[in-house]
Amino acid sequence: MPAAGRHRNALPHLSRFAWLMGLYGENFQRLSRMFQPQALPAGTYVSRIPGGLDLLVEVLEQHPYTVELRLSYRMHDAVTGQPDPSAYVRLYRDARQAEVTHCYVGRHWQDVLGLRPSVQAMLSHRLRMNSFLNKWLDYLDGQGHGPHTLSAIEPEAADEKTWPVLDESAAPV
């Protein structure tokens, strides 16, 4: 057998499911290092960096084994009025995993894929959402966001109506 054939067989095969579980673990590590959401009480926090966009970290619920949060910029979509981009994340404390559950208000996987998606379609969707979070966290880390840039904000300040609105029609062509 040629050496190339032996080498190809010696490499481990990484399934898409194993890749997804690896993303969950890496996202947990990044979120824990950057914002320590497991230690934050439920509430809204802002991470500010010089010359950058404010990042909202909303700890929605603290449960014994999970933390539910949303990450978003202080920008609203012109159509929905909701923060965009945003990612709803569930951290599993015991398993040390962080999973994006959905990226838009009212757009759970059932809204995107239908009620009976194939396993491949569901796995592909989860890979896309969690890859997005992984890349976004990498970008935020590179911009300087971290526990030192995070501060609590009052609920009325989190609901300000003066945030910029993303208007897709105003974008240059």
JSON list of C-alpha atoms in Angstrom, two decimals:
[
{"chain": "A", "resi": 1, "resn": "MET", "atom": "CA", "xyz": [0.00, 0.00, 0.00]},
{"chain": "A", "resi": 2, "resn": "PRO", "atom": "CA", "xyz": [1.40, 3.44, -0.88]},
{"chain": "A", "resi": 3, "resn": "ALA", "atom": "CA", "xyz": [2.41, 5.69, 2.02]},
{"chain": "A", "resi": 4, "resn": "ALA", "atom": "CA", "xyz": [-0.28, 8.26, 1.11]},
{"chain": "A", "resi": 5, "resn": "GLY", "atom": "CA", "xyz": [-3.03, 5.63, 1.46]},
{"chain": "A", "resi": 6, "resn": "ARG", "atom": "CA", "xyz": [-1.81, 4.53, 4.88]},
{"chain": "A", "resi": 7, "resn": "HIS", "atom": "CA", "xyz": [-1.62, 8.15, 6.09]},
{"chain": "A", "resi": 8, "resn": "ARG", "atom": "CA", "xyz": [-5.14, 8.96, 4.90]},
{"chain": "A", "resi": 9, "resn": "ASN", "atom": "CA", "xyz": [-6.56, 6.00, 6.84]},
{"chain": "A", "resi": 10, "resn": "ALA", "atom": "CA", "xyz": [-4.60, 6.97, 9.96]},
{"chain": "A", "resi": 11, "resn": "LEU", "atom": "CA", "xyz": [-6.35, 10.36, 10.25]},
{"chain": "A", "resi": 12, "resn": "PRO", "atom": "CA", "xyz": [-9.39, 10.30, 12.54]},
{"chain": "A", "resi": 13, "resn": "HIS", "atom": "CA", "xyz": [-12.75, 11.08, 10.98]},
{"chain": "A", "resi": 14, "resn": "LEU", "atom": "CA", "xyz": [-14.53, 13.96, 12.69]},
{"chain": "A", "resi": 15, "resn": "SER", "atom": "CA", "xyz": [-18.28, 13.73, 12.24]},
{"chain": "A", "resi": 16, "resn": "ARG", "atom": "CA", "xyz": [-20.46, 16.83, 11.93]},
{"chain": "A", "resi": 17, "resn": "PHE", "atom": "CA", "xyz": [-21.98, 15.98, 15.32]},
{"chain": "A", "resi": 18, "resn": "ALA", "atom": "CA", "xyz": [-18.54, 15.82, 16.94]},
{"chain": "A", "resi": 19, "resn": "TRP", "atom": "CA", "xyz": [-17.69, 19.15, 15.27]},
{"chain": "A", "resi": 20, "resn": "LEU", "atom": "CA", "xyz": [-20.87, 20.67, 16.72]},
{"chain": "A", "resi": 21, "resn": "MET", "atom": "CA", "xyz": [-20.08, 19.37, 20.22]},
{"chain": "A", "resi": 22, "resn": "GLY", "atom": "CA", "xyz": [-16.59, 20.87, 19.87]},
{"chain": "A", "resi": 23, "resn": "LEU", "atom": "CA", "xyz": [-18.13, 24.23, 18.94]},
{"chain": "A", "resi": 24, "resn": "TYR", "atom": "CA", "xyz": [-20.40, 24.05, 21.99]},
{"chain": "A", "resi": 25, "resn": "GLY", "atom": "CA", "xyz": [-17.37, 23.48, 24.21]},
{"chain": "A", "resi": 26, "resn": "GLU", "atom": "CA", "xyz": [-15.33, 26.24, 22.60]},
{"chain": "A", "resi": 27, "resn": "ASN", "atom": "CA", "xyz": [-18.25, 28.69, 22.80]},
{"chain": "A", "resi": 28, "resn": "PHE", "atom": "CA", "xyz": [-18.63, 27.87, 26.51]},
{"chain": "A", "resi": 29, "resn": "GLN", "atom": "CA", "xyz": [-14.93, 28.55, 27.13]},
{"chain": "A", "resi": 30, "resn": "ARG", "atom": "CA", "xyz": [-15.00, 31.86, 25.23]},
{"chain": "A", "resi": 31, "resn": "LEU", "atom": "CA", "xyz": [-18.19, 33.11, 26.87]},
{"chain": "A", "resi": 32, "resn": "SER", "atom": "CA", "xyz": [-16.97, 32.11, 30.32]},
{"chain": "A", "resi": 33, "resn": "ARG", "atom": "CA", "xyz": [-13.61, 33.81, 29.83]},
{"chain": "A", "resi": 34, "resn": "MET", "atom": "CA", "xyz": [-15.04, 36.95, 28.22]},
{"chain": "A", "resi": 35, "resn": "PHE", "atom": "CA", "xyz": [-18.16, 37.68, 30.28]},
{"chain": "A", "resi": 36, "resn": "GLN", "atom": "CA", "xyz": [-18.41, 35.11, 33.11]},
{"chain": "A", "resi": 37, "resn": "PRO", "atom": "CA", "xyz": [-22.22, 34.87, 32.69]},
{"chain": "A", "resi": 38, "resn": "GLN", "atom": "CA", "xyz": [-22.45, 32.05, 35.27]},
{"chain": "A", "resi": 39, "resn": "ALA", "atom": "CA", "xyz": [-21.55, 34.60, 37.98]},
{"chain": "A", "resi": 40, "resn": "LEU", "atom": "CA", "xyz": [-23.86, 37.39, 36.77]},
{"chain": "A", "resi": 41, "resn": "PRO", "atom": "CA", "xyz": [-27.33, 37.87, 38.25]},
{"chain": "A", "resi": 42, "resn": "ALA", "atom": "CA", "xyz": [-30.20, 38.08, 35.79]},
{"chain": "A", "resi": 43, "resn": "GLY", "atom": "CA", "xyz": [-30.16, 41.52, 34.19]},
{"chain": "A", "resi": 44, "resn": "THR", "atom": "CA", "xyz": [-28.75, 43.57, 31.34]},
{"chain": "A", "resi": 45, "resn": "TYR", "atom": "CA", "xyz": [-25.09, 44.44, 30.99]},
{"chain": "A", "resi": 46, "resn": "VAL", "atom": "CA", "xyz": [-23.22, 46.49, 28.43]},
{"chain": "A", "resi": 47, "resn": "SER", "atom": "CA", "xyz": [-19.68, 45.98, 27.23]},
{"chain": "A", "resi": 48, "resn": "ARG", "atom": "CA", "xyz": [-18.13, 49.20, 25.91]},
{"chain": "A", "resi": 49, "resn": "ILE", "atom": "CA", "xyz": [-14.84, 49.55, 24.09]},
{"chain": "A", "resi": 50, "resn": "PRO", "atom": "CA", "xyz": [-13.35, 52.74, 22.65]},
{"chain": "A", "resi": 51, "resn": "GLY", "atom": "CA", "xyz": [-14.37, 53.22, 19.02]},
{"chain": "A", "resi": 52, "resn": "GLY", "atom": "CA", "xyz": [-16.55, 50.09, 19.02]},
{"chain": "A", "resi": 53, "resn": "LEU", "atom": "CA", "xyz": [-20.21, 49.22, 19.16]},
{"chain": "A", "resi": 54, "resn": "ASP", "atom": "CA", "xyz": [-21.80, 48.65, 22.56]},
{"chain": "A", "resi": 55, "resn": "LEU", "atom": "CA", "xyz": [-22.51, 44.98, 23.15]},
{"chain": "A", "resi": 56, "resn": "LEU", "atom": "CA", "xyz": [-25.50, 44.03, 25.29]},
{"chain": "A", "resi": 57, "resn": "VAL", "atom": "CA", "xyz": [-25.20, 40.89, 27.39]},
{"chain": "A", "resi": 58, "resn": "GLU", "atom": "CA", "xyz": [-28.60, 40.04, 28.79]},
{"chain": "A", "resi": 59, "resn": "VAL", "atom": "CA", "xyz": [-28.67, 37.30, 31.41]},
{"chain": "A", "resi": 60, "resn": "LEU", "atom": "CA", "xyz": [-32.27, 36.18, 30.98]},
{"chain": "A", "resi": 61, "resn": "GLU", "atom": "CA", "xyz": [-32.39, 33.38, 33.56]},
{"chain": "A", "resi": 62, "resn": "GLN", "atom": "CA", "xyz": [-30.05, 31.67, 36.00]},
{"chain": "A", "resi": 63, "resn": "HIS", "atom": "CA", "xyz": [-31.00, 28.03, 36.68]},
{"chain": "A", "resi": 64, "resn": "PRO", "atom": "CA", "xyz": [-29.09, 25.48, 38.78]},
{"chain": "A", "resi": 65, "resn": "TYR", "atom": "CA", "xyz": [-27.50, 23.84, 35.73]},
{"chain": "A", "resi": 66, "resn": "THR", "atom": "CA", "xyz": [-28.05, 26.36, 32.93]},
{"chain": "A", "resi": 67, "resn": "VAL", "atom": "CA", "xyz": [-27.77, 30.05, 32.15]},
{"chain": "A", "resi": 68, "resn": "GLU", "atom": "CA", "xyz": [-29.89, 31.62, 29.41]},
{"chain": "A", "resi": 69, "resn": "LEU", "atom": "CA", "xyz": [-28.61, 34.80, 27.81]},
{"chain": "A", "resi": 70, "resn": "ARG", "atom": "CA", "xyz": [-28.80, 36.98, 24.73]},
{"chain": "A", "resi": 71, "resn": "LEU", "atom": "CA", "xyz": [-25.95, 38.81, 23.06]},
{"chain": "A", "resi": 72, "resn": "SER", "atom": "CA", "xyz": [-26.73, 41.75, 20.78]},
{"chain": "A", "resi": 73, "resn": "TYR", "atom": "CA", "xyz": [-25.52, 45.12, 19.67]},
{"chain": "A", "resi": 74, "resn": "ARG", "atom": "CA", "xyz": [-27.41, 48.29, 20.53]},
{"chain": "A", "resi": 75, "resn": "MET", "atom": "CA", "xyz": [-28.91, 48.37, 17.03]},
{"chain": "A", "resi": 76, "resn": "HIS", "atom": "CA", "xyz": [-32.44, 47.47, 16.03]},
{"chain": "A", "resi": 77, "resn": "ASP", "atom": "CA", "xyz": [-33.66, 45.94, 12.81]},
{"chain": "A", "resi": 78, "resn": "ALA", "atom": "CA", "xyz": [-35.85, 48.40, 10.88]},
{"chain": "A", "resi": 79, "resn": "VAL", "atom": "CA", "xyz": [-38.49, 45.77, 10.12]},
{"chain": "A", "resi": 80, "resn": "THR", "atom": "CA", "xyz": [-38.85, 43.90, 13.42]},
{"chain": "A", "resi": 81, "resn": "GLY", "atom": "CA", "xyz": [-37.58, 46.56, 15.85]},
{"chain": "A", "resi": 82, "resn": "GLN", "atom": "CA", "xyz": [-35.59, 43.83, 17.59]},
{"chain": "A", "resi": 83, "resn": "PRO", "atom": "CA", "xyz": [-31.86, 43.89, 18.33]},
{"chain": "A", "resi": 84, "resn": "ASP", "atom": "CA", "xyz": [-29.88, 42.68, 15.34]},
{"chain": "A", "resi": 85, "resn": "PRO", "atom": "CA", "xyz": [-27.63, 40.77, 15.23]},
{"chain": "A", "resi": 86, "resn": "SER", "atom": "CA", "xyz": [-28.50, 38.80, 18.31]},
{"chain": "A", "resi": 87, "resn": "ALA", "atom": "CA", "xyz": [-27.94, 35.29, 19.58]},
{"chain": "A", "resi": 88, "resn": "TYR", "atom": "CA", "xyz": [-29.86, 33.48, 22.29]},
{"chain": "A", "resi": 89, "resn": "VAL", "atom": "CA", "xyz": [-27.48, 31.17, 24.11]},
{"chain": "A", "resi": 90, "resn": "ARG", "atom": "CA", "xyz": [-27.97, 28.44, 26.70]},
{"chain": "A", "resi": 91, "resn": "LEU", "atom": "CA", "xyz": [-24.91, 27.62, 28.82]},
{"chain": "A", "resi": 92, "resn": "TYR", "atom": "CA", "xyz": [-24.84, 24.19, 30.40]},
{"chain": "A", "resi": 93, "resn": "ARG", "atom": "CA", "xyz": [-22.77, 24.58, 33.56]},
{"chain": "A", "resi": 94, "resn": "ASP", "atom": "CA", "xyz": [-22.29, 20.88, 34.26]},
{"chain": "A", "resi": 95, "resn": "ALA", "atom": "CA", "xyz": [-21.47, 19.84, 30.68]},
{"chain": "A", "resi": 96, "resn": "ARG", "atom": "CA", "xyz": [-19.42, 23.00, 30.03]},
{"chain": "A", "resi": 97, "resn": "GLN", "atom": "CA", "xyz": [-21.24, 23.60, 26.73]},
{"chain": "A", "resi": 98, "resn": "ALA", "atom": "CA", "xyz": [-22.86, 26.71, 25.22]},
{"chain": "A", "resi": 99, "resn": "GLU", "atom": "CA", "xyz": [-25.48, 26.31, 22.51]},
{"chain": "A", "resi": 100, "resn": "VAL", "atom": "CA", "xyz": [-27.15, 28.95, 20.35]},
{"chain": "A", "resi": 101, "resn": "THR", "atom": "CA", "xyz": [-30.85, 28.16, 20.53]},
{"chain": "A", "resi": 102, "resn": "HIS", "atom": "CA", "xyz": [-31.93, 30.80, 18.01]},
{"chain": "A", "resi": 103, "resn": "CYS", "atom": "CA", "xyz": [-30.71, 34.04, 16.51]},
{"chain": "A", "resi": 104, "resn": "TYR", "atom": "CA", "xyz": [-33.87, 36.12, 16.10]},
{"chain": "A", "resi": 105, "resn": "VAL", "atom": "CA", "xyz": [-36.93, 36.79, 18.23]},
{"chain": "A", "resi": 106, "resn": "GLY", "atom": "CA", "xyz": [-39.72, 34.45, 17.17]},
{"chain": "A", "resi": 107, "resn": "ARG", "atom": "CA", "xyz": [-37.44, 32.47, 14.86]},
{"chain": "A", "resi": 108, "resn": "HIS", "atom": "CA", "xyz": [-36.81, 29.16, 16.60]},
{"chain": "A", "resi": 109, "resn": "TRP", "atom": "CA", "xyz": [-35.57, 26.22, 14.56]},
{"chain": "A", "resi": 110, "resn": "GLN", "atom": "CA", "xyz": [-39.17, 25.18, 13.87]},
{"chain": "A", "resi": 111, "resn": "ASP", "atom": "CA", "xyz": [-39.82, 28.54, 12.20]},
{"chain": "A", "resi": 112, "resn": "VAL", "atom": "CA", "xyz": [-36.79, 28.13, 9.95]},
{"chain": "A", "resi": 113, "resn": "LEU", "atom": "CA", "xyz": [-36.78, 24.40, 9.21]},
{"chain": "A", "resi": 114, "resn": "GLY", "atom": "CA", "xyz": [-40.40, 23.33, 9.72]},
{"chain": "A", "resi": 115, "resn": "LEU", "atom": "CA", "xyz": [-41.75, 20.88, 12.25]},
{"chain": "A", "resi": 116, "resn": "ARG", "atom": "CA", "xyz": [-40.13, 17.73, 10.86]},
{"chain": "A", "resi": 117, "resn": "PRO", "atom": "CA", "xyz": [-36.68, 18.60, 9.52]},
{"chain": "A", "resi": 118, "resn": "SER", "atom": "CA", "xyz": [-34.25, 15.86, 8.61]},
{"chain": "A", "resi": 119, "resn": "VAL", "atom": "CA", "xyz": [-31.42, 15.16, 11.01]},
{"chain": "A", "resi": 120, "resn": "GLN", "atom": "CA", "xyz": [-28.98, 16.58, 8.45]},
{"chain": "A", "resi": 121, "resn": "ALA", "atom": "CA", "xyz": [-30.98, 19.80, 8.09]},
{"chain": "A", "resi": 122, "resn": "MET", "atom": "CA", "xyz": [-31.18, 20.25, 11.87]},
{"chain": "A", "resi": 123, "resn": "LEU", "atom": "CA", "xyz": [-27.47, 19.55, 12.31]},
{"chain": "A", "resi": 124, "resn": "SER", "atom": "CA", "xyz": [-26.56, 21.96, 9.49]},
{"chain": "A", "resi": 125, "resn": "HIS", "atom": "CA", "xyz": [-28.73, 24.68, 11.04]},
{"chain": "A", "resi": 126, "resn": "ARG", "atom": "CA", "xyz": [-27.15, 24.23, 14.46]},
{"chain": "A", "resi": 127, "resn": "LEU", "atom": "CA", "xyz": [-23.67, 24.21, 12.95]},
{"chain": "A", "resi": 128, "resn": "ARG", "atom": "CA", "xyz": [-24.37, 27.51, 11.15]},
{"chain": "A", "resi": 129, "resn": "MET", "atom": "CA", "xyz": [-25.77, 29.23, 14.26]},
{"chain": "A", "resi": 130, "resn": "ASN", "atom": "CA", "xyz": [-22.99, 28.03, 16.54]},
{"chain": "A", "resi": 131, "resn": "SER", "atom": "CA", "xyz": [-20.27, 28.78, 13.98]},
{"chain": "A", "resi": 132, "resn": "PHE", "atom": "CA", "xyz": [-21.71, 32.30, 13.79]},
{"chain": "A", "resi": 133, "resn": "LEU", "atom": "CA", "xyz": [-21.45, 32.65, 17.57]},
{"chain": "A", "resi": 134, "resn": "ASN", "atom": "CA", "xyz": [-17.93, 31.25, 17.58]},
{"chain": "A", "resi": 135, "resn": "LYS", "atom": "CA", "xyz": [-16.76, 33.74, 14.95]},
{"chain": "A", "resi": 136, "resn": "TRP", "atom": "CA", "xyz": [-18.61, 36.61, 16.62]},
{"chain": "A", "resi": 137, "resn": "LEU", "atom": "CA", "xyz": [-17.02, 35.82, 20.00]},
{"chain": "A", "resi": 138, "resn": "ASP", "atom": "CA", "xyz": [-13.61, 35.67, 18.34]},
{"chain": "A", "resi": 139, "resn": "TYR", "atom": "CA", "xyz": [-14.25, 39.08, 16.78]},
{"chain": "A", "resi": 140, "resn": "LEU", "atom": "CA", "xyz": [-15.50, 40.57, 20.07]},
{"chain": "A", "resi": 141, "resn": "ASP", "atom": "CA", "xyz": [-12.46, 39.20, 21.90]},
{"chain": "A", "resi": 142, "resn": "GLY", "atom": "CA", "xyz": [-10.17, 40.73, 19.28]},
{"chain": "A", "resi": 143, "resn": "GLN", "atom": "CA", "xyz": [-11.94, 44.07, 19.70]},
{"chain": "A", "resi": 144, "resn": "GLY", "atom": "CA", "xyz": [-11.18, 44.02, 23.44]},
{"chain": "A", "resi": 145, "resn": "HIS", "atom": "CA", "xyz": [-14.52, 43.02, 24.97]},
{"chain": "A", "resi": 146, "resn": "GLY", "atom": "CA", "xyz": [-14.14, 41.20, 28.26]},
{"chain": "A", "resi": 147, "resn": "PRO", "atom": "CA", "xyz": [-15.07, 41.19, 31.94]},
{"chain": "A", "resi": 148, "resn": "HIS", "atom": "CA", "xyz": [-13.25, 44.51, 32.43]},
{"chain": "A", "resi": 149, "resn": "THR", "atom": "CA", "xyz": [-15.50, 46.23, 29.82]},
{"chain": "A", "resi": 150, "resn": "LEU", "atom": "CA", "xyz": [-18.78, 44.90, 31.24]},
{"chain": "A", "resi": 151, "resn": "SER", "atom": "CA", "xyz": [-21.06, 46.92, 33.50]},
{"chain": "A", "resi": 152, "resn": "ALA", "atom": "CA", "xyz": [-24.67, 46.55, 34.62]},
{"chain": "A", "resi": 153, "resn": "ILE", "atom": "CA", "xyz": [-27.26, 48.94, 33.21]},
{"chain": "A", "resi": 154, "resn": "GLU", "atom": "CA", "xyz": [-30.67, 49.86, 34.50]},
{"chain": "A", "resi": 155, "resn": "PRO", "atom": "CA", "xyz": [-33.69, 48.23, 32.80]},
{"chain": "A", "resi": 156, "resn": "GLU", "atom": "CA", "xyz": [-35.00, 51.54, 31.42]},
{"chain": "A", "resi": 157, "resn": "ALA", "atom": "CA", "xyz": [-31.56, 52.29, 29.92]},
{"chain": "A", "resi": 158, "resn": "ALA", "atom": "CA", "xyz": [-31.60, 48.90, 28.19]},
{"chain": "A", "resi": 159, "resn": "ASP", "atom": "CA", "xyz": [-34.92, 49.75, 26.52]},
{"chain": "A", "resi": 160, "resn": "GLU", "atom": "CA", "xyz": [-33.83, 53.12, 25.10]},
{"chain": "A", "resi": 161, "resn": "LYS", "atom": "CA", "xyz": [-35.57, 54.07, 21.88]},
{"chain": "A", "resi": 162, "resn": "THR", "atom": "CA", "xyz": [-32.58, 56.10, 20.70]},
{"chain": "A", "resi": 163, "resn": "TRP", "atom": "CA", "xyz": [-30.55, 53.14, 19.48]},
{"chain": "A", "resi": 164, "resn": "PRO", "atom": "CA", "xyz": [-29.58, 53.19, 15.79]},
{"chain": "A", "resi": 165, "resn": "VAL", "atom": "CA", "xyz": [-31.94, 51.34, 13.49]},
{"chain": "A", "resi": 166, "resn": "LEU", "atom": "CA", "xyz": [-30.52, 49.18, 10.74]},
{"chain": "A", "resi": 167, "resn": "ASP", "atom": "CA", "xyz": [-32.20, 50.35, 7.55]},
{"chain": "A", "resi": 168, "resn": "GLU", "atom": "CA", "xyz": [-31.32, 48.02, 4.71]},
{"chain": "A", "resi": 169, "resn": "SER", "atom": "CA", "xyz": [-32.82, 50.36, 2.10]},
{"chain": "A", "resi": 170, "resn": "ALA", "atom": "CA", "xyz": [-30.34, 53.13, 3.05]},
{"chain": "A", "resi": 171, "resn": "ALA", "atom": "CA", "xyz": [-27.33, 50.90, 2.34]},
{"chain": "A", "resi": 172, "resn": "PRO", "atom": "CA", "xyz": [-25.21, 51.94, -0.67]},
{"chain": "A", "resi": 173, "resn": "VAL", "atom": "CA", "xyz": [-25.70, 49.80, -3.73]}
]
